[in-house]
Coordinates of C-alpha atoms in Angstrom, one line a residue:
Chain A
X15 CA 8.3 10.2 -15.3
X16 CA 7.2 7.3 -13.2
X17 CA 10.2 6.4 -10.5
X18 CA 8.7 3.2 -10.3
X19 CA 7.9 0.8 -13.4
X20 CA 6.1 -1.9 -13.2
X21 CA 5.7 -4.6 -16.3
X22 CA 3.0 -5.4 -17.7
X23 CA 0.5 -3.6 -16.8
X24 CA -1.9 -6.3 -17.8
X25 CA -1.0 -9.9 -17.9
X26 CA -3.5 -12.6 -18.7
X27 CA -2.1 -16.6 -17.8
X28 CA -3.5 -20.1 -17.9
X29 CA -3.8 -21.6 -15.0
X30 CA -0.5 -23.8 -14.6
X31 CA 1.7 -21.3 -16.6
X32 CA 4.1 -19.7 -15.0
X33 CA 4.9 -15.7 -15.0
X34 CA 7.4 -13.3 -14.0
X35 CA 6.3 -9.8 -13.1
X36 CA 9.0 -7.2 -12.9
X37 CA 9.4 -4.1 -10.7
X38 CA 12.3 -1.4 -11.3
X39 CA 12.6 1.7 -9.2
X40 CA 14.2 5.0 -9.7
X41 CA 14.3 6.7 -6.8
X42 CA 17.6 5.0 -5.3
X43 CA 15.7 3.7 -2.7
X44 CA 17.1 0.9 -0.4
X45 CA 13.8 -1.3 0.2
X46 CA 11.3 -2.6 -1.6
X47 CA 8.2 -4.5 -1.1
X48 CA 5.1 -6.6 -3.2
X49 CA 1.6 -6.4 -2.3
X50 CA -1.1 -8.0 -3.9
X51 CA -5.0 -6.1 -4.0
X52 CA -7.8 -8.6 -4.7
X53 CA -11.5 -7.8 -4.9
X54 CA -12.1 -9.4 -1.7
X55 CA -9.3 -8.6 0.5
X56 CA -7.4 -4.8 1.1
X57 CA -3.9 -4.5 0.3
X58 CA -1.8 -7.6 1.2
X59 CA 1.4 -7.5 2.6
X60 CA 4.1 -10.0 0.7
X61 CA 7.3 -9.3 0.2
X62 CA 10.3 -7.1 1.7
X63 CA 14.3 -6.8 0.6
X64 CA 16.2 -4.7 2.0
X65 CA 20.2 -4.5 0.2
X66 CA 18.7 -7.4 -2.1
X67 CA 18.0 -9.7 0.8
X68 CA 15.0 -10.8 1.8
X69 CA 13.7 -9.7 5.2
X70 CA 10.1 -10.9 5.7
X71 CA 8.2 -13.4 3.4
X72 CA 4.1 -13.3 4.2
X73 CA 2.8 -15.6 1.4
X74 CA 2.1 -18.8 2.2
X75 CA 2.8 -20.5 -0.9
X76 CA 6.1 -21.0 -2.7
X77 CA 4.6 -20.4 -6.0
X78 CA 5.6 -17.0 -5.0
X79 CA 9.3 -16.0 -5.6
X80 CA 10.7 -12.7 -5.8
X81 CA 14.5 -12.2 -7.4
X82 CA 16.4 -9.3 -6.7
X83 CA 19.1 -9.1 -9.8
X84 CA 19.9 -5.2 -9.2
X85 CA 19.1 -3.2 -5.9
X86 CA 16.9 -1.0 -7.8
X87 CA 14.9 -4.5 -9.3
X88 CA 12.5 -6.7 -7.6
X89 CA 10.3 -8.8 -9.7
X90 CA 7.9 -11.6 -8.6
X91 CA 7.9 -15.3 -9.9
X92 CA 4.7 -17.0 -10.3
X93 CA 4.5 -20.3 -10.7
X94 CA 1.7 -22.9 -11.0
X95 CA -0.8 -20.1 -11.2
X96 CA -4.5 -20.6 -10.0
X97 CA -7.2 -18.6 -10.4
X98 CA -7.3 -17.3 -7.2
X99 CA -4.0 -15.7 -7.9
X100 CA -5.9 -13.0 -10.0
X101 CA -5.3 -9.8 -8.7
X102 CA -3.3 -6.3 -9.2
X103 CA 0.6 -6.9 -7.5
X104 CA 1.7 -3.8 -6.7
X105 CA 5.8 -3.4 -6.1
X106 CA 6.4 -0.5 -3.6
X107 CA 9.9 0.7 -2.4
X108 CA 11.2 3.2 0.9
X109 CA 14.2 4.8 1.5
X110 CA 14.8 2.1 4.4
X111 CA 13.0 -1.0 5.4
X112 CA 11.4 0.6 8.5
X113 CA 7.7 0.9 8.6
X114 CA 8.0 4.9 9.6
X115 CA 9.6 5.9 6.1
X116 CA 7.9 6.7 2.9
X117 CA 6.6 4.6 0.5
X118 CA 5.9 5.1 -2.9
X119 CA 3.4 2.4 -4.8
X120 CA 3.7 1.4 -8.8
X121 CA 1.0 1.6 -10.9
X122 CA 0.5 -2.2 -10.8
X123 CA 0.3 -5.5 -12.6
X124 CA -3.2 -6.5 -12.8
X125 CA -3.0 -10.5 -13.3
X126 CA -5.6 -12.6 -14.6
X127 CA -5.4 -16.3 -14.3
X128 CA -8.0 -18.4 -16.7
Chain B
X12 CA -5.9 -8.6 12.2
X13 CA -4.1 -5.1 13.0
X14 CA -7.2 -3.2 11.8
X15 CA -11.0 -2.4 13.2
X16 CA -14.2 -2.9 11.5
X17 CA -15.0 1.2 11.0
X18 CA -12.3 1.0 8.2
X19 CA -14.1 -0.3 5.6
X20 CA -16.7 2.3 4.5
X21 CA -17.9 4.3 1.2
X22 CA -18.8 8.1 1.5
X23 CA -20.5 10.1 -0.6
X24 CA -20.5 14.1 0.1
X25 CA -21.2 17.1 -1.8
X26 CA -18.3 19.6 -3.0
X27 CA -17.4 21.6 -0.9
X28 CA -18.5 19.8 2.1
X29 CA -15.5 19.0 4.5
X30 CA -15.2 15.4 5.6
X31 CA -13.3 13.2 8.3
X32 CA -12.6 9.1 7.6
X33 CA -11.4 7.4 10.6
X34 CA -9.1 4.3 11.3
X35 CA -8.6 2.4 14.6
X36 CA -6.3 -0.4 15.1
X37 CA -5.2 -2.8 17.7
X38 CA -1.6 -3.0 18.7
X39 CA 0.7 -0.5 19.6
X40 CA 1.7 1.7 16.3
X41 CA 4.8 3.3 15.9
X42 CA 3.5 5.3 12.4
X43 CA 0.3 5.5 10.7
X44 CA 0.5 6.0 6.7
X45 CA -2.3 8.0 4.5
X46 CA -3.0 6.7 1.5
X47 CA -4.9 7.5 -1.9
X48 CA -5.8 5.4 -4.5
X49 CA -7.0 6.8 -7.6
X50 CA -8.7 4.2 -9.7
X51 CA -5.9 1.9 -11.7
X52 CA -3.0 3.5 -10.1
X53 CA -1.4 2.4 -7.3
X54 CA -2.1 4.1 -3.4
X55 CA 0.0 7.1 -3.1
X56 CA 1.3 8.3 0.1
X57 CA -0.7 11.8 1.1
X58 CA 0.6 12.0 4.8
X59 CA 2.7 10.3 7.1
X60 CA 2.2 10.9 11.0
X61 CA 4.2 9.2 13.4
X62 CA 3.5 8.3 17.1
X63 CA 4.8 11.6 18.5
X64 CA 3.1 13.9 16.4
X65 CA -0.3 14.3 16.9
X66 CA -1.9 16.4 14.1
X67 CA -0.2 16.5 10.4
X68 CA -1.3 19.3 7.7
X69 CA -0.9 18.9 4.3
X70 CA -2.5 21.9 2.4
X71 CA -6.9 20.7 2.3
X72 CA -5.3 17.5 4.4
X73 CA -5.4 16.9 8.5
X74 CA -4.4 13.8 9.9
X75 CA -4.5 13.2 13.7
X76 CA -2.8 10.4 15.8
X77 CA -4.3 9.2 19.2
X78 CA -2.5 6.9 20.6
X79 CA -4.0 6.5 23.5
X80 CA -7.5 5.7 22.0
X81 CA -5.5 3.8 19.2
X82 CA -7.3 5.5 16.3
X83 CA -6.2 7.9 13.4
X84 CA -8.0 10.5 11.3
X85 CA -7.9 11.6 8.2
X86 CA -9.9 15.5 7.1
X87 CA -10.4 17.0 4.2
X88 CA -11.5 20.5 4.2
X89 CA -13.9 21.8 1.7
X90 CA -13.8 18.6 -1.0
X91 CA -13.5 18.6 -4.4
X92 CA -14.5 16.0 -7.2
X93 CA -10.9 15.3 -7.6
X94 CA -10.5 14.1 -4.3
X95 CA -12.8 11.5 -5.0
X96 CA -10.6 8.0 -4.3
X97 CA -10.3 5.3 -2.0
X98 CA -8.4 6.6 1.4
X99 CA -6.5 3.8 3.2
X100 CA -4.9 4.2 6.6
X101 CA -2.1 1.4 7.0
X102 CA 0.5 0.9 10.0
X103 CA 3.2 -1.3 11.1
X104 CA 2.3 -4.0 12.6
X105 CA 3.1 -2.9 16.5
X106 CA 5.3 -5.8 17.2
X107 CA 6.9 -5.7 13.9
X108 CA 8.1 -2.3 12.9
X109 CA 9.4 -3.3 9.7
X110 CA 6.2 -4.2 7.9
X111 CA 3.2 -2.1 6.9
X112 CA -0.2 -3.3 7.2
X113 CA -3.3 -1.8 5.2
X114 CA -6.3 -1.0 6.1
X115 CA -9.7 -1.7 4.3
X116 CA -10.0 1.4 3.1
X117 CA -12.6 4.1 2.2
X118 CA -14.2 4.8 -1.1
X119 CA -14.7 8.9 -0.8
X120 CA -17.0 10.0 -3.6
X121 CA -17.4 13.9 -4.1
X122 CA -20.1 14.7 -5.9
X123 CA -20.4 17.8 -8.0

């Protein structure tokens, strides 16, 4: 059983639509995280929450809003969307928000922006 | 960026073969994370080493942690084709131990 679900799995927008993509994890976990994995960069840092409050934001753009409704849900608001915004967003979550405890990785949302 | 240039890199080894990928990075590290990512899944975490260990097993798996050369190892001993994957490193950021930073990565391909 996965302990973390990530919906959909594949999402195709037009650019200017807006999307929501949700995270849910299972493993009563008290952090979680988004990263985004383009073609042309590695793994990108995003979001953290810790408790359901935000604790570092490393996107540039506002388009970007996550929404913590539950502490096992973090899902990721896009809005505006651009091309560029194409990628897989991964949600990840860790026991505590410190970089020295485990994280386990969903399967993914890969995005695609026409 | 937290990372140096050896990180990005693609492999390509015979089964059997044993094989070592290598990270480096800049800034003081308080925990370096092992990853794997099989194609369309998401990295999983293979082995965790923090900065007062310096060698980490994990059955085929070896990590090591220099700190004082600022580079991490990954081996595997005696690949297989189903270790074929991409292999990231990733840290915390050494000022910032509450955020972890990924590496490029390394595309290991076992051949049969």
């Amino acid at each position: 059983d996965p302990k973390i679900i990530q919906k959909p799995k594949y999402l195709v927008a037009v650019t200017g639509s807006e999307k929501i993509l949700i995270c849910e994890q299972y493993l009563g976990h008290n952090a979680m995280y988004w990263y985004r994995q383009s073609a042309k960069k590695p793994l990108e840092f995003m979001f953290s929450y810790s408790y359901q409050k935000l604790m570092d934001n490393q996107t540039a753009s506002s388009r970007f809003q996550p929404q913590s409704s539950k502490k096992n849900h973090l899902d990721l608001q896009i809005t505006a969307l651009k091309p560029d915004d194409s990628a897989t967003y991964f949600c990840a979550s860790s026991q505590e928000w410190v970089a020295n405890s485990d994280y386990t990785f969903g399967s993914g949302t890969r995005l695609l922006v026409i | 960026s937290q990372w140096g240039e050896e990180n990005l890199q693609a492999l390509s080894i015979q089964e059997g073969e044993d094989v070592t990928m290598n990270c480096s990075y800049k800034t003081y590290t308080t925990v370096v994370h092992w990853y794997r990512q099989d194609s369309g899944r998401g990295p999983a975490l293979i082995i965790l080493i923090r900065s007062n260990e310096r060698e980490k097993r994990s059955g085929r798996l070896r990590a090591t942690l220099d700190t004082s050369s600022q580079s991490s190892s990954l081996s595997i001993t005696a690949a297989q084709c189903e270790d074929t994957a991409v292999y990231f490193c990733a840290t915390d950021e050494g000022t910032n131990a509450y955020k972890v930073i990924f590496g490029k990565g390394t595309h290991l391909h076992v051949l049969p």
